[in-house]
């Protein structure tokens, strides 16, 4: 989970995983993974807010300009094309709002739930995994570290003995080159140098034995350390695998390039734009605002007789008293257009012929039957007997 960096410069021996205490970055990897989950949640929570704000801005832009465009003098296919931008924006707004909700409701909860299940804590000891790894690494490294400390002490002692021997050799050389120094004194210097050399060899023997001990223990040490490290690697592998799937799921929500609804939005918008027709728009304008508009040119306006208001209560009373029915009826022709105002009234056009089946009452209404069979009342002064 830690970011990959270049190999650091410096003493490789000191930086090596095998050196005492250098397992710590592996132990800390658990805490870093836990923090990475917090960062991922915070990162994409902020992205969800961006998506939500963008959805709101799209909707606000669409509402504002739709009302403006509706009041503009554009018309026909050009107006439909312009309005299609707003319809598309509303659909895209809904899509981005959905993305925001998915990031918050699905991905955030998924990562938080997994984080809680994956990183159990021990009381006062941080994460259980970190504590376990640290304990295991420390236990495996402790014997080797002690041997390494003794080896380092032997190395320092050996190097100091070599330095003392070199000093004694230089002193012996100077004594041998001094002709004025007595043989007795030269002999003492030589004996002193021999003692130093003998002591150096003893220290070297101890150094070699300690090195042999460390070397013989190293395979066991490496085996134990690698076993603990591989357990840590397996836990990290699971974390990487989960977060890879989480990132892919987030990508699925954010990648609108393969979203069929987005393709449909822009496809419909493109088709609407391509359907802009100069000829259709010009024809529409001609028929609605130009010479193609229908016009009621001046002509004789024939007089239409007024219709007496039908008193239905009085008519129903008269009908109860009984009115003669005309056998076979009389054909009449409408002189004017009439549209019935009630369900029991007939509607007809001037020139239409139908049957009168009941004589005019004292309110000026007759009962008739149209050719299609509908029966009802009509004003008597709107018809004449057909010849």
mmCIF file with all atom_site columns, N, CA and C in Angstrom, residues 221-261:
data_model
loop_
_atom_site.group_PDB
_atom_site.id
_atom_site.type_symbol
_atom_site.label_atom_id
_atom_site.label_alt_id
_atom_site.label_comp_id
_atom_site.label_asym_id
_atom_site.label_entity_id
_atom_site.label_seq_id
_atom_site.pdbx_PDB_ins_code
_atom_site.Cartn_x
_atom_site.Cartn_y
_atom_site.Cartn_z
_atom_site.occupancy
_atom_site.B_iso_or_equiv
_atom_site.pdbx_formal_charge
_atom_site.auth_seq_id
_atom_site.auth_comp_id
_atom_site.auth_asym_id
_atom_site.auth_atom_id
_atom_site.pdbx_PDB_model_num
ATOM 1   N N  . UNK A 1 221 ? 17.496  -17.998 10.543  1.00 0.00 ? 221 UNK A N  1
ATOM 2   C CA . UNK A 1 221 ? 16.988  -16.631 10.742  1.00 0.00 ? 221 UNK A CA 1
ATOM 3   C C  . UNK A 1 221 ? 16.211  -16.153 9.524   1.00 0.00 ? 221 UNK A C  1
ATOM 4   N N  . UNK A 1 222 ? 16.771  -16.386 8.330   1.00 0.00 ? 222 UNK A N  1
ATOM 5   C CA . UNK A 1 222 ? 16.119  -15.966 7.093   1.00 0.00 ? 222 UNK A CA 1
ATOM 6   C C  . UNK A 1 222 ? 14.799  -16.703 6.891   1.00 0.00 ? 222 UNK A C  1
ATOM 7   N N  . UNK A 1 223 ? 14.788  -17.984 7.213   1.00 0.00 ? 223 UNK A N  1
ATOM 8   C CA . UNK A 1 223 ? 13.575  -18.784 7.044   1.00 0.00 ? 223 UNK A CA 1
ATOM 9   C C  . UNK A 1 223 ? 12.449  -18.253 7.926   1.00 0.00 ? 223 UNK A C  1
ATOM 10  N N  . UNK A 1 224 ? 12.774  -17.974 9.196   1.00 0.00 ? 224 UNK A N  1
ATOM 11  C CA . UNK A 1 224 ? 11.761  -17.473 10.116  1.00 0.00 ? 224 UNK A CA 1
ATOM 12  C C  . UNK A 1 224 ? 11.272  -16.081 9.700   1.00 0.00 ? 224 UNK A C  1
ATOM 13  N N  . UNK A 1 225 ? 12.213  -15.227 9.317   1.00 0.00 ? 225 UNK A N  1
ATOM 14  C CA . UNK A 1 225 ? 11.834  -13.872 8.917   1.00 0.00 ? 225 UNK A CA 1
ATOM 15  C C  . UNK A 1 225 ? 10.996  -13.881 7.639   1.00 0.00 ? 225 UNK A C  1
ATOM 16  N N  . UNK A 1 226 ? 11.352  -14.718 6.684   1.00 0.00 ? 226 UNK A N  1
ATOM 17  C CA . UNK A 1 226 ? 10.608  -14.793 5.426   1.00 0.00 ? 226 UNK A CA 1
ATOM 18  C C  . UNK A 1 226 ? 9.203   -15.332 5.650   1.00 0.00 ? 226 UNK A C  1
ATOM 19  N N  . UNK A 1 227 ? 9.067   -16.307 6.587   1.00 0.00 ? 227 UNK A N  1
ATOM 20  C CA . UNK A 1 227 ? 7.742   -16.866 6.869   1.00 0.00 ? 227 UNK A CA 1
ATOM 21  C C  . UNK A 1 227 ? 6.822   -15.783 7.427   1.00 0.00 ? 227 UNK A C  1
ATOM 22  N N  . UNK A 1 228 ? 7.339   -14.970 8.346   1.00 0.00 ? 228 UNK A N  1
ATOM 23  C CA . UNK A 1 228 ? 6.535   -13.880 8.924   1.00 0.00 ? 228 UNK A CA 1
ATOM 24  C C  . UNK A 1 228 ? 6.235   -12.837 7.854   1.00 0.00 ? 228 UNK A C  1
ATOM 25  N N  . UNK A 1 229 ? 7.254   -12.533 7.030   1.00 0.00 ? 229 UNK A N  1
ATOM 26  C CA . UNK A 1 229 ? 7.081   -11.537 5.973   1.00 0.00 ? 229 UNK A CA 1
ATOM 27  C C  . UNK A 1 229 ? 6.030   -11.989 4.969   1.00 0.00 ? 229 UNK A C  1
ATOM 28  N N  . UNK A 1 230 ? 6.027   -13.259 4.600   1.00 0.00 ? 230 UNK A N  1
ATOM 29  C CA . UNK A 1 230 ? 5.055   -13.763 3.620   1.00 0.00 ? 230 UNK A CA 1
ATOM 30  C C  . UNK A 1 230 ? 3.634   -13.706 4.179   1.00 0.00 ? 230 UNK A C  1
ATOM 31  N N  . UNK A 1 231 ? 3.490   -13.923 5.499   1.00 0.00 ? 231 UNK A N  1
ATOM 32  C CA . UNK A 1 231 ? 2.160   -13.757 6.097   1.00 0.00 ? 231 UNK A CA 1
ATOM 33  C C  . UNK A 1 231 ? 1.689   -12.317 5.950   1.00 0.00 ? 231 UNK A C  1
ATOM 34  N N  . UNK A 1 232 ? 2.613   -11.386 6.186   1.00 0.00 ? 232 UNK A N  1
ATOM 35  C CA . UNK A 1 232 ? 2.281   -9.969  6.021   1.00 0.00 ? 232 UNK A CA 1
ATOM 36  C C  . UNK A 1 232 ? 1.959   -9.660  4.564   1.00 0.00 ? 232 UNK A C  1
ATOM 37  N N  . UNK A 1 233 ? 2.716   -10.273 3.646   1.00 0.00 ? 233 UNK A N  1
ATOM 38  C CA . UNK A 1 233 ? 2.470   -10.069 2.214   1.00 0.00 ? 233 UNK A CA 1
ATOM 39  C C  . UNK A 1 233 ? 1.093   -10.566 1.812   1.00 0.00 ? 233 UNK A C  1
ATOM 40  N N  . UNK A 1 234 ? 0.670   -11.689 2.384   1.00 0.00 ? 234 UNK A N  1
ATOM 41  C CA . UNK A 1 234 ? -0.637  -12.240 2.035   1.00 0.00 ? 234 UNK A CA 1
ATOM 42  C C  . UNK A 1 234 ? -1.758  -11.303 2.488   1.00 0.00 ? 234 UNK A C  1
ATOM 43  N N  . UNK A 1 235 ? -1.616  -10.734 3.705   1.00 0.00 ? 235 UNK A N  1
ATOM 44  C CA . UNK A 1 235 ? -2.606  -9.775  4.170   1.00 0.00 ? 235 UNK A CA 1
ATOM 45  C C  . UNK A 1 235 ? -2.635  -8.541  3.273   1.00 0.00 ? 235 UNK A C  1
ATOM 46  N N  . UNK A 1 236 ? -1.451  -8.110  2.864   1.00 0.00 ? 236 UNK A N  1
ATOM 47  C CA . UNK A 1 236 ? -1.380  -6.936  1.980   1.00 0.00 ? 236 UNK A CA 1
ATOM 48  C C  . UNK A 1 236 ? -1.948  -7.253  0.610   1.00 0.00 ? 236 UNK A C  1
ATOM 49  N N  . UNK A 1 237 ? -1.720  -8.496  0.146   1.00 0.00 ? 237 UNK A N  1
ATOM 50  C CA . UNK A 1 237 ? -2.277  -8.908  -1.151  1.00 0.00 ? 237 UNK A CA 1
ATOM 51  C C  . UNK A 1 237 ? -3.799  -8.814  -1.125  1.00 0.00 ? 237 UNK A C  1
ATOM 52  N N  . UNK A 1 238 ? -4.408  -9.257  -0.022  1.00 0.00 ? 238 UNK A N  1
ATOM 53  C CA . UNK A 1 238 ? -5.868  -9.186  0.108   1.00 0.00 ? 238 UNK A CA 1
ATOM 54  C C  . UNK A 1 238 ? -6.340  -7.737  0.077   1.00 0.00 ? 238 UNK A C  1
ATOM 55  N N  . UNK A 1 239 ? -5.586  -6.874  0.751   1.00 0.00 ? 239 UNK A N  1
ATOM 56  C CA . UNK A 1 239 ? -5.970  -5.458  0.774   1.00 0.00 ? 239 UNK A CA 1
ATOM 57  C C  . UNK A 1 239 ? -5.870  -4.846  -0.621  1.00 0.00 ? 239 UNK A C  1
ATOM 58  N N  . UNK A 1 240 ? -4.771  -5.141  -1.298  1.00 0.00 ? 240 UNK A N  1
ATOM 59  C CA . UNK A 1 240 ? -4.588  -4.599  -2.654  1.00 0.00 ? 240 UNK A CA 1
ATOM 60  C C  . UNK A 1 240 ? -5.694  -5.102  -3.576  1.00 0.00 ? 240 UNK A C  1
ATOM 61  N N  . UNK A 1 241 ? -6.011  -6.401  -3.445  1.00 0.00 ? 241 UNK A N  1
ATOM 62  C CA . UNK A 1 241 ? -7.056  -6.994  -4.298  1.00 0.00 ? 241 UNK A CA 1
ATOM 63  C C  . UNK A 1 241 ? -8.398  -6.322  -4.053  1.00 0.00 ? 241 UNK A C  1
ATOM 64  N N  . UNK A 1 242 ? -8.746  -6.112  -2.782  1.00 0.00 ? 242 UNK A N  1
ATOM 65  C CA . UNK A 1 242 ? -10.029 -5.464  -2.479  1.00 0.00 ? 242 UNK A CA 1
ATOM 66  C C  . UNK A 1 242 ? -10.068 -4.053  -3.038  1.00 0.00 ? 242 UNK A C  1
ATOM 67  N N  . UNK A 1 243 ? -9.018  -3.279  -2.779  1.00 0.00 ? 243 UNK A N  1
ATOM 68  C CA . UNK A 1 243 ? -9.025  -1.883  -3.208  1.00 0.00 ? 243 UNK A CA 1
ATOM 69  C C  . UNK A 1 243 ? -8.968  -1.773  -4.729  1.00 0.00 ? 243 UNK A C  1
ATOM 70  N N  . UNK A 1 244 ? -8.352  -2.758  -5.371  1.00 0.00 ? 244 UNK A N  1
ATOM 71  C CA . UNK A 1 244 ? -8.392  -2.775  -6.846  1.00 0.00 ? 244 UNK A CA 1
ATOM 72  C C  . UNK A 1 244 ? -9.835  -2.894  -7.316  1.00 0.00 ? 244 UNK A C  1
ATOM 73  N N  . UNK A 1 245 ? -10.580 -3.828  -6.706  1.00 0.00 ? 245 UNK A N  1
ATOM 74  C CA . UNK A 1 245 ? -11.986 -3.990  -7.081  1.00 0.00 ? 245 UNK A CA 1
ATOM 75  C C  . UNK A 1 245 ? -12.804 -2.748  -6.734  1.00 0.00 ? 245 UNK A C  1
ATOM 76  N N  . UNK A 1 246 ? -12.454 -2.114  -5.599  1.00 0.00 ? 246 UNK A N  1
ATOM 77  C CA . UNK A 1 246 ? -13.165 -0.885  -5.217  1.00 0.00 ? 246 UNK A CA 1
ATOM 78  C C  . UNK A 1 246 ? -12.909 0.216   -6.243  1.00 0.00 ? 246 UNK A C  1
ATOM 79  N N  . UNK A 1 247 ? -11.646 0.348   -6.683  1.00 0.00 ? 247 UNK A N  1
ATOM 80  C CA . UNK A 1 247 ? -11.308 1.359   -7.693  1.00 0.00 ? 247 UNK A CA 1
ATOM 81  C C  . UNK A 1 247 ? -12.021 1.062   -9.017  1.00 0.00 ? 247 UNK A C  1
ATOM 82  N N  . UNK A 1 248 ? -12.072 -0.214  -9.388  1.00 0.00 ? 248 UNK A N  1
ATOM 83  C CA . UNK A 1 248 ? -12.757 -0.580  -10.634 1.00 0.00 ? 248 UNK A CA 1
ATOM 84  C C  . UNK A 1 248 ? -14.246 -0.264  -10.539 1.00 0.00 ? 248 UNK A C  1
ATOM 85  N N  . UNK A 1 249 ? -14.828 -0.498  -9.360  1.00 0.00 ? 249 UNK A N  1
ATOM 86  C CA . UNK A 1 249 ? -16.241 -0.190  -9.168  1.00 0.00 ? 249 UNK A CA 1
ATOM 87  C C  . UNK A 1 249 ? -16.484 1.321   -9.248  1.00 0.00 ? 249 UNK A C  1
ATOM 88  N N  . UNK A 1 250 ? -15.578 2.093   -8.654  1.00 0.00 ? 250 UNK A N  1
ATOM 89  C CA . UNK A 1 250 ? -15.679 3.556   -8.730  1.00 0.00 ? 250 UNK A CA 1
ATOM 90  C C  . UNK A 1 250 ? -15.546 4.004   -10.182 1.00 0.00 ? 250 UNK A C  1
ATOM 91  N N  . UNK A 1 251 ? -14.606 3.370   -10.893 1.00 0.00 ? 251 UNK A N  1
ATOM 92  C CA . UNK A 1 251 ? -14.425 3.694   -12.316 1.00 0.00 ? 251 UNK A CA 1
ATOM 93  C C  . UNK A 1 251 ? -15.695 3.405   -13.107 1.00 0.00 ? 251 UNK A C  1
ATOM 94  N N  . UNK A 1 252 ? -16.352 2.289   -12.755 1.00 0.00 ? 252 UNK A N  1
ATOM 95  C CA . UNK A 1 252 ? -17.589 1.929   -13.460 1.00 0.00 ? 252 UNK A CA 1
ATOM 96  C C  . UNK A 1 252 ? -18.648 3.012   -13.284 1.00 0.00 ? 252 UNK A C  1
ATOM 97  N N  . UNK A 1 253 ? -18.708 3.592   -12.086 1.00 0.00 ? 253 UNK A N  1
ATOM 98  C CA . UNK A 1 253 ? -19.680 4.666   -11.842 1.00 0.00 ? 253 UNK A CA 1
ATOM 99  C C  . UNK A 1 253 ? -19.279 5.946   -12.585 1.00 0.00 ? 253 UNK A C  1
ATOM 100 N N  . UNK A 1 254 ? -17.988 6.251   -12.603 1.00 0.00 ? 254 UNK A N  1
ATOM 101 C CA . UNK A 1 254 ? -17.541 7.534   -13.145 1.00 0.00 ? 254 UNK A CA 1
ATOM 102 C C  . UNK A 1 254 ? -17.391 7.519   -14.669 1.00 0.00 ? 254 UNK A C  1
ATOM 103 N N  . UNK A 1 255 ? -17.139 6.340   -15.231 1.00 0.00 ? 255 UNK A N  1
ATOM 104 C CA . UNK A 1 255 ? -16.893 6.257   -16.673 1.00 0.00 ? 255 UNK A CA 1
ATOM 105 C C  . UNK A 1 255 ? -18.219 6.340   -17.432 1.00 0.00 ? 255 UNK A C  1
ATOM 106 N N  . UNK A 1 256 ? -18.536 7.539   -17.893 1.00 0.00 ? 256 UNK A N  1
ATOM 107 C CA . UNK A 1 256 ? -19.804 7.715   -18.613 1.00 0.00 ? 256 UNK A CA 1
ATOM 108 C C  . UNK A 1 256 ? -19.619 7.550   -20.124 1.00 0.00 ? 256 UNK A C  1
ATOM 109 N N  . UNK A 1 257 ? -18.363 7.268   -20.539 1.00 0.00 ? 257 UNK A N  1
ATOM 110 C CA . UNK A 1 257 ? -18.123 7.129   -21.980 1.00 0.00 ? 257 UNK A CA 1
ATOM 111 C C  . UNK A 1 257 ? -18.806 5.888   -22.546 1.00 0.00 ? 257 UNK A C  1
ATOM 112 N N  . UNK A 1 258 ? -18.993 4.846   -21.699 1.00 0.00 ? 258 UNK A N  1
ATOM 113 C CA . UNK A 1 258 ? -19.647 3.628   -22.163 1.00 0.00 ? 258 UNK A CA 1
ATOM 114 C C  . UNK A 1 258 ? -21.072 3.502   -21.638 1.00 0.00 ? 258 UNK A C  1
ATOM 115 N N  . UNK A 1 259 ? -21.573 4.577   -21.024 1.00 0.00 ? 259 UNK A N  1
ATOM 116 C CA . UNK A 1 259 ? -22.932 4.555   -20.489 1.00 0.00 ? 259 UNK A CA 1
ATOM 117 C C  . UNK A 1 259 ? -23.944 4.708   -21.629 1.00 0.00 ? 259 UNK A C  1
ATOM 118 N N  . UNK A 1 260 ? -24.836 3.719   -21.741 1.00 0.00 ? 260 UNK A N  1
ATOM 119 C CA . UNK A 1 260 ? -25.790 3.722   -22.854 1.00 0.00 ? 260 UNK A CA 1
ATOM 120 C C  . UNK A 1 260 ? -26.741 4.919   -22.793 1.00 0.00 ? 260 UNK A C  1
ATOM 121 N N  . UNK A 1 261 ? -27.117 5.328   -21.572 1.00 0.00 ? 261 UNK A N  1
ATOM 122 C CA . UNK A 1 261 ? -28.028 6.461   -21.461 1.00 0.00 ? 261 UNK A CA 1
ATOM 123 C C  . UNK A 1 261 ? -27.362 7.748   -21.928 1.00 0.00 ? 261 UNK A C  1
#
